[in-house]
XYZ file of C-alpha atoms in Angstrom:
184
model
C 0.187 -0.185 0.421
C 1.177 3.412 -1.027
C 1.968 5.689 2.210
C 0.063 8.374 2.102
C 1.326 11.387 4.310
C -0.753 13.273 6.820
C 1.630 16.446 6.694
C 1.208 18.700 4.787
C 4.395 20.673 4.811
C 3.414 23.948 5.456
C 6.980 25.568 5.341
C 5.760 28.726 7.857
C 8.714 31.654 8.372
C 11.307 32.213 11.314
C 9.627 35.408 12.261
C 7.047 34.138 13.002
C 8.172 31.316 14.473
C 10.495 33.028 17.124
C 6.871 35.571 17.531
C 4.546 32.937 18.136
C 6.654 31.681 20.518
C 7.570 34.710 22.479
C 3.762 34.766 22.596
C 3.572 30.910 23.708
C 6.119 31.904 27.049
C 3.878 35.556 27.625
C 0.999 33.605 28.146
C 1.945 30.592 30.265
C 3.972 33.385 32.205
C 0.383 34.797 32.182
C -1.249 31.728 33.217
C 1.492 30.778 35.738
C 0.671 33.874 37.681
C -3.137 33.229 37.993
C -3.650 35.980 35.482
C -7.522 36.030 34.227
C -7.150 34.679 30.226
C -10.412 37.316 30.016
C -8.312 40.448 32.022
C -5.400 39.820 29.452
C -4.977 43.483 27.468
C -3.653 43.162 24.020
C -1.234 46.001 24.816
C 0.119 45.204 27.987
C 0.212 41.376 26.327
C 2.842 42.243 23.973
C 4.597 44.027 25.896
C 5.498 41.423 28.041
C 6.329 39.087 25.432
C 8.493 41.592 23.530
C 5.858 41.578 20.371
C 4.821 44.620 18.501
C 0.784 45.015 18.158
C 1.612 45.555 14.467
C 2.895 41.300 14.264
C 0.417 40.404 16.747
C -2.575 41.205 14.602
C -0.879 41.467 11.403
C -0.121 37.074 12.670
C -3.815 37.076 14.931
C -7.679 38.860 16.194
C -7.093 38.279 19.752
C -5.479 36.536 22.583
C -7.399 32.853 21.210
C -5.940 33.391 18.351
C -2.968 32.906 19.952
C -4.023 29.358 21.610
C -5.428 28.093 18.288
C -2.268 28.831 17.083
C -0.256 27.008 19.327
C -2.349 24.028 19.174
C -2.482 23.866 14.930
C 1.657 23.657 15.214
C 1.756 20.710 17.503
C -0.914 18.514 15.644
C 1.577 19.781 12.459
C 4.601 18.047 14.590
C 2.079 15.081 15.414
C 1.092 14.983 11.365
C 5.072 14.737 10.868
C 5.536 11.957 13.662
C 3.075 9.911 12.689
C 4.671 10.244 8.918
C 7.896 9.286 9.524
C 6.593 5.958 11.367
C 7.677 3.053 9.472
C 4.650 1.043 10.085
C 1.971 2.798 11.729
C -0.692 0.626 14.663
C -2.017 1.772 17.947
C 0.757 0.978 20.001
C 3.585 3.100 18.331
C 0.917 5.947 17.463
C -0.904 5.908 21.017
C 3.027 6.201 22.175
C 3.017 9.223 19.215
C 0.302 10.311 21.187
C 2.043 10.082 24.723
C 4.903 11.974 24.006
C 2.914 14.562 22.589
C 0.466 15.223 25.751
C 3.888 15.396 27.206
C 5.501 17.283 25.388
C 2.872 20.978 25.561
C 1.781 19.298 29.105
C 1.951 23.514 29.298
C -0.157 24.555 26.440
C -2.904 22.237 27.358
C -2.780 23.402 31.100
C -3.215 26.867 28.985
C -6.597 25.150 27.320
C -7.889 24.874 30.346
C -7.062 28.028 31.633
C -8.279 29.897 28.798
C -11.107 27.776 27.819
C -10.746 27.597 24.381
C -11.585 23.862 24.444
C -13.906 24.503 22.601
C -12.426 25.789 19.668
C -9.281 23.729 19.680
C -12.076 20.128 20.011
C -12.749 21.207 15.977
C -9.132 21.320 15.344
C -8.719 16.600 16.589
C -11.476 15.972 14.780
C -10.024 17.435 11.608
C -7.139 15.479 12.148
C -8.545 12.555 13.702
C -11.139 12.611 10.050
C -8.165 12.811 7.873
C -6.221 9.820 9.498
C -9.730 8.044 9.009
C -10.906 9.489 5.493
C -6.727 7.694 4.196
C -8.001 4.445 6.368
C -11.511 4.658 4.373
C -13.376 4.361 7.500
C -16.909 3.914 6.925
C -17.598 7.734 5.162
C -21.200 7.091 7.271
C -19.432 6.444 10.952
C -17.044 9.566 10.029
C -17.670 11.610 11.559
C -19.236 10.026 14.447
C -16.034 8.594 15.405
C -14.336 11.987 14.854
C -15.932 13.724 16.335
C -15.719 10.902 19.525
C -11.733 9.697 18.750
C -10.887 13.681 19.464
C -13.277 14.501 22.404
C -11.906 11.173 24.286
C -7.878 12.147 23.317
C -8.183 15.953 24.333
C -10.018 15.005 28.019
C -7.351 12.499 28.275
C -5.580 15.240 27.784
C -6.482 17.920 30.161
C -7.444 15.011 32.632
C -3.029 13.894 32.602
C -2.251 17.248 32.476
C -4.429 18.249 35.677
C -4.606 15.699 37.296
C -3.101 16.283 40.719
C -0.024 13.873 41.480
C 1.728 13.762 38.102
C 1.287 10.911 36.232
C 4.164 9.199 34.926
C 4.388 8.905 31.085
C 3.904 4.973 31.033
C 1.473 4.767 34.151
C -0.390 7.480 30.902
C 0.765 5.318 28.192
C -1.043 1.922 30.143
C -4.655 4.749 30.718
C -4.456 5.370 26.739
C -4.301 1.753 25.548
C -6.997 1.419 28.252
C -9.022 4.450 27.904
C -9.257 4.232 24.375
C -10.278 1.984 21.373
C -8.117 0.493 19.440
C -10.377 -0.732 16.608
C -13.196 0.644 15.778
């Protein structure tokens, strides 16, 4: 079977990439300070991030876009990892999912803090649907299954990120394999 790549190899301008990193760092700082996400002001936020407002508004309408863009970057990286995997099955895909979660725990906490799950969940659903389509999964069930899996994975990621006691990666992998269906 011919390998079909998920990642479209989108090239991101390095200046934009640096700006996005600064914006994420500033969001992370505000989150850790306990600032209310809805009370953040663009002018002060940009100053704290070291990014001009012109640069901010060139790429974003508001602060929610910063979180959305970060998740788009994470999803693109996830797709690259899937594409680089020689043989994809539930076991190695679940390892990639868990590693992606643990590599982005802070972003997942920011998602909860910013209350943007309704904006992020469709990104996960879209990626899941793309995978199902490439696997020629039943078209009638694609929407339901992609929504279900996206919700389950996003909820799982938030449970891991927000757990009172940190959960070890290997334990999280075991839980993931137990809780997420591996046969659809």
